[in-house]
Tab-separated table of C-alpha atoms in Angstrom:
chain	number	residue	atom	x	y	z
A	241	UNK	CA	41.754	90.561	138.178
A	242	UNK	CA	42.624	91.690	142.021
A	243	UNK	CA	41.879	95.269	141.123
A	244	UNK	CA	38.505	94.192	139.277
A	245	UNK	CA	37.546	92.345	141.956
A	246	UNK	CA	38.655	94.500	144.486
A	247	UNK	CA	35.148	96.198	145.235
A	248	UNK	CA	32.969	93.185	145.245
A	249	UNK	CA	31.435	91.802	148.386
A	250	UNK	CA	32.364	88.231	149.704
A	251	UNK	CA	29.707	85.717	150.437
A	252	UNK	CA	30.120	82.460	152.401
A	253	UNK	CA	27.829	80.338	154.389
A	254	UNK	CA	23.640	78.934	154.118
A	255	UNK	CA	21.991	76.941	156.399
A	256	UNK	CA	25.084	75.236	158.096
A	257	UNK	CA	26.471	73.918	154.781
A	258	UNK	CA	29.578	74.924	153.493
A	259	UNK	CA	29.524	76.837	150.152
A	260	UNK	CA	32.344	77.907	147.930
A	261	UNK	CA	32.887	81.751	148.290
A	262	UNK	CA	32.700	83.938	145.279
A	263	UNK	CA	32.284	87.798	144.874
A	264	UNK	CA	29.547	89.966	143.426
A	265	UNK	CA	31.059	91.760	140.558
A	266	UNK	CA	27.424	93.099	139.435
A	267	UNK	CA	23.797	93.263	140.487
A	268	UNK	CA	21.611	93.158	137.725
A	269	UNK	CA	18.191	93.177	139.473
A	270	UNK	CA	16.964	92.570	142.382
A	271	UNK	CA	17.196	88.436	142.226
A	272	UNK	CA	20.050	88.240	139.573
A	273	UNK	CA	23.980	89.105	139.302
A	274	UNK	CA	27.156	88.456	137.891
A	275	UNK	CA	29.961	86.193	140.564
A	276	UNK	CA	33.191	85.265	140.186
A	277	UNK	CA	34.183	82.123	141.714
A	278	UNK	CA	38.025	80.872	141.852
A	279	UNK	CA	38.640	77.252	141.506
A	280	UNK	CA	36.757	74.528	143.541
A	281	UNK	CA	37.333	70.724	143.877
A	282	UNK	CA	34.614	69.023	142.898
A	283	UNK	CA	33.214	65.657	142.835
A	284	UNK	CA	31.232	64.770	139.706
A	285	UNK	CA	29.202	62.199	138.106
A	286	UNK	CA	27.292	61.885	134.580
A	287	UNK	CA	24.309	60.089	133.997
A	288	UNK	CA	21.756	58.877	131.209
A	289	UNK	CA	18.693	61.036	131.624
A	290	UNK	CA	15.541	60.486	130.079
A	291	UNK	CA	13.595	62.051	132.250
A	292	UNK	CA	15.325	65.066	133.991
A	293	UNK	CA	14.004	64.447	137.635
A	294	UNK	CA	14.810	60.577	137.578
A	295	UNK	CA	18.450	61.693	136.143
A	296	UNK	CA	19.103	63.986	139.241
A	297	UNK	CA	18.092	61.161	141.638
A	298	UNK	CA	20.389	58.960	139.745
A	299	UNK	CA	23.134	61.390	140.064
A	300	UNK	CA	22.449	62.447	143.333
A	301	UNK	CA	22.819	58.606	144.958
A	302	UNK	CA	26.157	57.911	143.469
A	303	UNK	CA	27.457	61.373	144.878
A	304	UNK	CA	26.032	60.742	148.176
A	305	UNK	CA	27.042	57.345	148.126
A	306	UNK	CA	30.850	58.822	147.983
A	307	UNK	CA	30.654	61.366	150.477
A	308	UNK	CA	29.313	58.823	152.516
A	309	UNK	CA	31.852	56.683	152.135
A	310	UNK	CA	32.235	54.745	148.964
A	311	UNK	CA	35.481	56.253	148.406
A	312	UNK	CA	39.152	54.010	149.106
A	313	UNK	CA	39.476	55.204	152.270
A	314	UNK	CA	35.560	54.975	153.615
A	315	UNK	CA	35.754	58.296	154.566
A	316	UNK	CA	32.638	60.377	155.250
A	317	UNK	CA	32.536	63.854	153.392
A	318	UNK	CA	30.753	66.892	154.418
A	319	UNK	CA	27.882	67.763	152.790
A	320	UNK	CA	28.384	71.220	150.586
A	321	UNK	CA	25.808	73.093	149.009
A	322	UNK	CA	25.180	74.276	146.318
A	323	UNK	CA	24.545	71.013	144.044
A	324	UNK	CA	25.120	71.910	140.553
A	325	UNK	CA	23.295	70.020	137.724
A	326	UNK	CA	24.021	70.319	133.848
A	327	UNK	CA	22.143	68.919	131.091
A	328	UNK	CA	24.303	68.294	128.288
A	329	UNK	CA	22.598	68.421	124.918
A	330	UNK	CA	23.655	66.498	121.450
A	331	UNK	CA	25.194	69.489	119.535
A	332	UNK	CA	22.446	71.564	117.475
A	333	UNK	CA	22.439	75.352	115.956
A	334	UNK	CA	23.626	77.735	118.616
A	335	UNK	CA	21.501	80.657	117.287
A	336	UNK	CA	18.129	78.000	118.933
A	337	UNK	CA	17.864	78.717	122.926
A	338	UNK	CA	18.676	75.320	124.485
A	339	UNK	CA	15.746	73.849	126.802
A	340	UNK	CA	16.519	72.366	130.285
A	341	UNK	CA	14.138	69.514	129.089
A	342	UNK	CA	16.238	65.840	128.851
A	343	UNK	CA	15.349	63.439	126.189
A	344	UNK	CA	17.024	59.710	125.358
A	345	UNK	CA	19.868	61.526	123.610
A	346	UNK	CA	21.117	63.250	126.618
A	347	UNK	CA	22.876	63.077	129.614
A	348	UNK	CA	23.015	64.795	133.074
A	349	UNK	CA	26.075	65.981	134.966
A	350	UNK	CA	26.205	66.516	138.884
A	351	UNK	CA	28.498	68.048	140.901
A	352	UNK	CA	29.283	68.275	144.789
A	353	UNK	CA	31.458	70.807	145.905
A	354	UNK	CA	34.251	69.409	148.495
A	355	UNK	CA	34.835	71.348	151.703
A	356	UNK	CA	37.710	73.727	151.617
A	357	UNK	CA	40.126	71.061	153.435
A	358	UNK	CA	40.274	68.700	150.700
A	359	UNK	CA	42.553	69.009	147.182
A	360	UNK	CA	43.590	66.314	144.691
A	361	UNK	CA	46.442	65.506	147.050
A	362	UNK	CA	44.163	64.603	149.912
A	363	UNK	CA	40.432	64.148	148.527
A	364	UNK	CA	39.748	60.457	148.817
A	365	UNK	CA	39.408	58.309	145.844
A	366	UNK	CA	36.050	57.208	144.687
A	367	UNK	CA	35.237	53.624	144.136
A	368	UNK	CA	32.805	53.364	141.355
A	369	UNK	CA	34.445	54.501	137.774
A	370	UNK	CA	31.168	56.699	137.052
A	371	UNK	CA	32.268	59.311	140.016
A	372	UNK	CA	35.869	61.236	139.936
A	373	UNK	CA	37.039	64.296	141.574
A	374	UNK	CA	37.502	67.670	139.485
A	375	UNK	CA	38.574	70.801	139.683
A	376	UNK	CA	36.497	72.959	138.495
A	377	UNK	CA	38.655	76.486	136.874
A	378	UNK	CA	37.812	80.085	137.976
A	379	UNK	CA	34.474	81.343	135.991
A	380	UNK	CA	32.049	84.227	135.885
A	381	UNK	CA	28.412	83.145	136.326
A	382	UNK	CA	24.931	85.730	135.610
A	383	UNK	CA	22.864	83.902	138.557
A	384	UNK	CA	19.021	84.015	138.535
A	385	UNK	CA	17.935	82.916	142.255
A	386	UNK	CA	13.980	81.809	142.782
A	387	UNK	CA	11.913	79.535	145.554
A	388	UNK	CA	10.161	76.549	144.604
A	389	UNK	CA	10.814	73.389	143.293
A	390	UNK	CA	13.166	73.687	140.195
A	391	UNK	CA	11.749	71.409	138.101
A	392	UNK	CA	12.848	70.941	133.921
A	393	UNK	CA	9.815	73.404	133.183
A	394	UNK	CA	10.310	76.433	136.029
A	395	UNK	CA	14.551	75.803	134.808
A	396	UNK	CA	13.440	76.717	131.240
A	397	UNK	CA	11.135	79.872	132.138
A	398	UNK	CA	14.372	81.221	134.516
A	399	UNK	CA	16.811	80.488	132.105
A	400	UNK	CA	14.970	82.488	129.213
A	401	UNK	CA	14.358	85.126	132.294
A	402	UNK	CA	18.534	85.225	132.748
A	403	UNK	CA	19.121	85.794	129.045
A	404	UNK	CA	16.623	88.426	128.515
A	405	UNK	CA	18.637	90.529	131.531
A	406	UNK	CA	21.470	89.663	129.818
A	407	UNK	CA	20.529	91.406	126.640
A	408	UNK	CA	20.489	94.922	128.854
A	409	UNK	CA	24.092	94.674	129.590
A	410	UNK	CA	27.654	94.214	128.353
A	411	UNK	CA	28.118	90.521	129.395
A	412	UNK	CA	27.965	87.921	127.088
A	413	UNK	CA	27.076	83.981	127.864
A	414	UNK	CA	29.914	81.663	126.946
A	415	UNK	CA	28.712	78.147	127.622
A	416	UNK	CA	25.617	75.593	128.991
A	417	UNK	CA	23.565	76.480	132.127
A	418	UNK	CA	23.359	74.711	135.103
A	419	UNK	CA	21.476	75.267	138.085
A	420	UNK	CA	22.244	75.026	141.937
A	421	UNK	CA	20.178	74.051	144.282
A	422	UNK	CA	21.290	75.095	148.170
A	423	UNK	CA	18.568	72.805	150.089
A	424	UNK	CA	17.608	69.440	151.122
A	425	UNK	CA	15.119	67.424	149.746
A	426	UNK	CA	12.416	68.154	152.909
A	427	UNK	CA	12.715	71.908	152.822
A	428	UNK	CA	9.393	73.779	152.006
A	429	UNK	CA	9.132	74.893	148.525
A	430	UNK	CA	8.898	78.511	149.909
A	431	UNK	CA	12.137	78.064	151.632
A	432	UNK	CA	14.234	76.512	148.822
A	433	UNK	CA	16.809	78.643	147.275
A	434	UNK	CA	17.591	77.572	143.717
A	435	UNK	CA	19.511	79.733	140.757
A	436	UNK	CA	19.741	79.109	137.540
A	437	UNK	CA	23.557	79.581	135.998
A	438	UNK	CA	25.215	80.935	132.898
A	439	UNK	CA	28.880	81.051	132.092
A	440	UNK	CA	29.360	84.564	131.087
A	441	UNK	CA	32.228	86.833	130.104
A	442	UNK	CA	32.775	90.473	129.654
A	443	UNK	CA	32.141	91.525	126.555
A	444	UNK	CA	35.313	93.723	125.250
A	445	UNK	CA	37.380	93.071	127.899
A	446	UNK	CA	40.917	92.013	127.238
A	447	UNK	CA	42.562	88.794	128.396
Protein backbone atom coordinates (compact mmCIF):
# COMPACT_ATOMS: atom_id res chain seq x y z
CA UNK A 1 0.00 0.00 0.00
CA UNK A 2 2.90 2.70 1.05
CA UNK A 3 4.66 2.06 -2.21
CA UNK A 4 1.23 2.36 -4.23
CA UNK A 5 0.49 5.28 -2.66
CA UNK A 6 3.70 6.66 -2.61
CA UNK A 7 3.26 9.02 -5.77
CA UNK A 8 -0.11 10.41 -5.06
CA UNK A 9 -0.65 13.99 -4.03
CA UNK A 10 -2.13 14.89 -0.51
CA UNK A 11 -5.12 17.11 -0.21
CA UNK A 12 -6.39 18.80 2.97
CA UNK A 13 -8.37 21.86 3.65
CA UNK A 14 -11.84 23.95 1.87
CA UNK A 15 -13.23 26.91 2.97
CA UNK A 16 -12.01 26.84 6.69
CA UNK A 17 -13.55 23.41 7.39
CA UNK A 18 -11.62 20.60 8.23
CA UNK A 19 -11.68 17.66 5.75
CA UNK A 20 -10.26 14.20 6.06
CA UNK A 21 -7.06 13.92 3.86
CA UNK A 22 -6.86 11.30 1.21
CA UNK A 23 -4.50 10.88 -1.87
CA UNK A 24 -5.09 10.93 -5.60
CA UNK A 25 -4.16 7.57 -6.85
CA UNK A 26 -5.71 8.44 -10.47
CA UNK A 27 -7.20 11.23 -12.54
CA UNK A 28 -9.65 10.06 -14.78
CA UNK A 29 -10.83 13.34 -16.38
CA UNK A 30 -10.74 16.49 -15.77
CA UNK A 31 -13.63 16.56 -12.80
CA UNK A 32 -13.27 12.83 -11.73
CA UNK A 33 -10.56 10.45 -9.93
CA UNK A 34 -9.83 7.63 -7.92
CA UNK A 35 -8.75 8.59 -3.67
CA UNK A 36 -7.76 6.64 -1.10
CA UNK A 37 -8.81 7.65 2.23
CA UNK A 38 -7.48 5.83 5.59
CA UNK A 39 -9.87 5.50 8.38
CA UNK A 40 -12.02 8.43 9.76
CA UNK A 41 -14.28 8.70 12.88
CA UNK A 42 -17.43 9.44 12.01
CA UNK A 43 -20.65 10.39 13.44
CA UNK A 44 -23.70 8.86 11.75
CA UNK A 45 -27.34 8.78 11.71
CA UNK A 46 -30.11 6.84 9.54
CA UNK A 47 -33.31 8.06 8.69
CA UNK A 48 -36.78 7.15 6.98
CA UNK A 49 -36.78 8.95 3.67
CA UNK A 50 -39.59 9.35 1.53
CA UNK A 51 -38.66 12.09 -0.07
CA UNK A 52 -34.81 12.41 -0.49
CA UNK A 53 -34.47 16.24 0.32
CA UNK A 54 -36.81 16.07 3.50
CA UNK A 55 -34.57 12.85 4.56
CA UNK A 56 -31.27 14.94 4.42
CA UNK A 57 -32.85 17.72 6.54
CA UNK A 58 -33.93 15.08 8.90
CA UNK A 59 -30.51 13.71 9.06
CA UNK A 60 -28.78 16.75 8.98
CA UNK A 61 -30.64 18.23 12.43
CA UNK A 62 -29.88 15.26 14.54
CA UNK A 63 -26.09 15.50 13.43
CA UNK A 64 -25.97 19.09 14.06
CA UNK A 65 -27.85 18.78 17.05
CA UNK A 66 -24.71 16.53 18.40
CA UNK A 67 -21.96 18.54 17.34
CA UNK A 68 -23.68 21.17 18.94
CA UNK A 69 -23.94 19.68 21.91
CA UNK A 70 -26.43 16.94 22.45
CA UNK A 71 -23.77 14.64 23.28
CA UNK A 72 -23.01 13.47 27.41
CA UNK A 73 -20.66 15.88 27.84
CA UNK A 74 -22.46 19.10 25.95
CA UNK A 75 -19.58 19.54 24.09
CA UNK A 76 -19.56 21.61 20.88
CA UNK A 77 -17.91 19.82 17.78
CA UNK A 78 -16.32 21.39 14.88
CA UNK A 79 -17.99 21.46 11.90
CA UNK A 80 -16.15 19.06 9.08
CA UNK A 81 -16.92 18.95 5.61
CA UNK A 82 -17.55 16.91 3.49
CA UNK A 83 -21.19 15.58 4.60
CA UNK A 84 -21.68 12.25 3.18
CA UNK A 85 -25.24 10.97 2.38
CA UNK A 86 -26.23 7.29 1.35
CA UNK A 87 -29.44 6.06 0.20
CA UNK A 88 -29.84 2.60 1.08
CA UNK A 89 -32.11 0.64 -1.22
CA UNK A 90 -34.34 -2.70 -0.37
CA UNK A 91 -32.13 -5.37 -2.11
CA UNK A 92 -33.05 -5.82 -5.98
CA UNK A 93 -30.99 -7.40 -9.13
CA UNK A 94 -27.51 -5.96 -9.14
CA UNK A 95 -27.17 -6.19 -12.97
CA UNK A 96 -30.28 -2.81 -12.72
CA UNK A 97 -28.25 0.65 -12.06
CA UNK A 98 -29.57 1.81 -8.66
CA UNK A 99 -31.30 5.43 -8.73
CA UNK A 100 -30.47 8.08 -6.04
CA UNK A 101 -34.34 8.55 -5.97
CA UNK A 102 -35.89 7.53 -2.16
CA UNK A 103 -39.21 5.93 -1.94
CA UNK A 104 -41.28 4.64 1.44
CA UNK A 105 -39.12 1.51 1.40
CA UNK A 106 -35.93 3.26 2.00
CA UNK A 107 -33.81 4.88 4.24
CA UNK A 108 -31.06 7.60 4.29
CA UNK A 109 -27.71 7.49 6.04
CA UNK A 110 -25.62 10.69 7.06
CA UNK A 111 -22.40 11.06 8.13
CA UNK A 112 -20.17 13.92 9.77
CA UNK A 113 -16.67 13.51 9.76
CA UNK A 114 -15.02 14.34 13.38
CA UNK A 115 -11.97 16.59 13.47
CA UNK A 116 -8.69 14.81 13.62
CA UNK A 117 -8.48 15.28 17.61
CA UNK A 118 -11.23 13.07 18.44
CA UNK A 119 -11.19 8.87 18.50
CA UNK A 120 -13.57 6.43 20.20
CA UNK A 121 -11.56 6.98 23.37
CA UNK A 122 -12.30 10.67 23.50
CA UNK A 123 -15.29 11.51 20.98
CA UNK A 124 -18.20 12.40 23.21
CA UNK A 125 -21.16 10.24 23.49
CA UNK A 126 -24.32 11.12 21.73
CA UNK A 127 -27.56 11.36 23.53
CA UNK A 128 -30.27 10.32 21.23
CA UNK A 129 -30.04 6.33 20.29
CA UNK A 130 -30.61 7.28 16.44
CA UNK A 131 -26.89 9.00 16.31
CA UNK A 132 -23.52 6.88 17.23
CA UNK A 133 -20.00 7.41 16.40
CA UNK A 134 -18.20 5.14 13.65
CA UNK A 135 -15.27 4.49 12.22
CA UNK A 136 -15.40 4.42 9.00
CA UNK A 137 -12.34 1.63 7.38
CA UNK A 138 -9.78 2.73 4.71
CA UNK A 139 -11.59 2.72 1.05
CA UNK A 140 -10.93 3.68 -2.54
CA UNK A 141 -13.57 6.06 -3.95
CA UNK A 142 -13.97 7.09 -8.20
CA UNK A 143 -15.21 10.82 -7.27
CA UNK A 144 -17.30 12.82 -9.80
CA UNK A 145 -17.14 16.63 -8.48
CA UNK A 146 -19.94 19.25 -10.06
CA UNK A 147 -21.57 22.86 -8.87
CA UNK A 148 -25.08 23.22 -8.22
CA UNK A 149 -27.52 22.01 -6.04
CA UNK A 150 -27.28 18.13 -5.79
CA UNK A 151 -30.57 17.28 -5.80
CA UNK A 152 -32.03 13.20 -6.17
CA UNK A 153 -32.29 13.99 -10.06
CA UNK A 154 -28.66 15.90 -10.91
CA UNK A 155 -27.23 12.68 -8.18
CA UNK A 156 -28.69 10.17 -10.71
CA UNK A 157 -27.36 11.91 -14.07
CA UNK A 158 -23.59 12.10 -12.15
CA UNK A 159 -23.74 8.83 -10.90
CA UNK A 160 -24.56 7.20 -14.42
CA UNK A 161 -21.73 9.92 -15.62
CA UNK A 162 -19.12 8.09 -12.88
CA UNK A 163 -19.93 4.61 -14.14
CA UNK A 164 -19.68 5.28 -17.73
CA UNK A 165 -15.78 6.60 -16.91
CA UNK A 166 -15.53 3.72 -15.07
CA UNK A 167 -16.14 1.39 -17.95
CA UNK A 168 -12.72 3.01 -19.68
CA UNK A 169 -10.57 1.75 -16.97
CA UNK A 170 -9.41 -1.14 -14.79
CA UNK A 171 -11.35 -0.22 -11.58
CA UNK A 172 -14.26 -1.88 -10.64
CA UNK A 173 -17.25 -0.45 -8.21
CA UNK A 174 -17.69 -2.55 -5.09
CA UNK A 175 -20.60 -1.06 -3.19
CA UNK A 176 -23.59 1.93 -2.93
CA UNK A 177 -22.80 5.59 -3.80
CA UNK A 178 -22.94 8.36 -1.71
CA UNK A 179 -22.36 11.83 -2.30
CA UNK A 180 -20.49 14.70 -0.36
CA UNK A 181 -21.37 17.85 -0.22
CA UNK A 182 -18.38 20.47 1.06
CA UNK A 183 -20.74 23.71 1.56
CA UNK A 184 -23.26 25.35 3.64
CA UNK A 185 -26.67 25.66 3.00
CA UNK A 186 -26.35 29.70 1.82
CA UNK A 187 -23.53 29.18 -0.63
CA UNK A 188 -24.40 30.10 -4.31
CA UNK A 189 -25.21 27.21 -6.42
CA UNK A 190 -22.18 28.22 -8.62
CA UNK A 191 -19.96 28.00 -5.67
CA UNK A 192 -21.06 24.64 -4.20
CA UNK A 193 -18.74 21.80 -4.55
CA UNK A 194 -20.55 18.46 -4.50
CA UNK A 195 -19.16 14.78 -5.77
CA UNK A 196 -20.82 11.99 -6.26
CA UNK A 197 -18.98 8.63 -4.67
CA UNK A 198 -18.37 5.03 -5.59
CA UNK A 199 -16.57 2.40 -3.61
CA UNK A 200 -14.21 1.02 -6.08
CA UNK A 201 -11.38 -1.50 -6.16
CA UNK A 202 -8.66 -2.46 -8.50
CA UNK A 203 -9.56 -4.82 -10.67
CA UNK A 204 -6.75 -7.77 -10.61
CA UNK A 205 -4.95 -6.57 -7.96
CA UNK A 206 -4.00 -8.92 -5.19
CA UNK A 207 -4.89 -8.56 -1.52
Amino acid sequence: MAIFLGSCSMVGIRAGYEQPTYDVVKEISEQSEIRYYGPRLAVETTVESGDYESGKRSAFRLLFDYISGSNLIQKRIDMTAPVESIVEFEEIDMTVPVEIVADKSNTLRMRFFLPVEYDFENAPEPINSKVRVVMVPEQFSAVLRFSGFASAGVVSDKKAELLKLLNDIEWEVSGASSVYGYDPPWTLPFFRRNEVVLPVYLSGAED
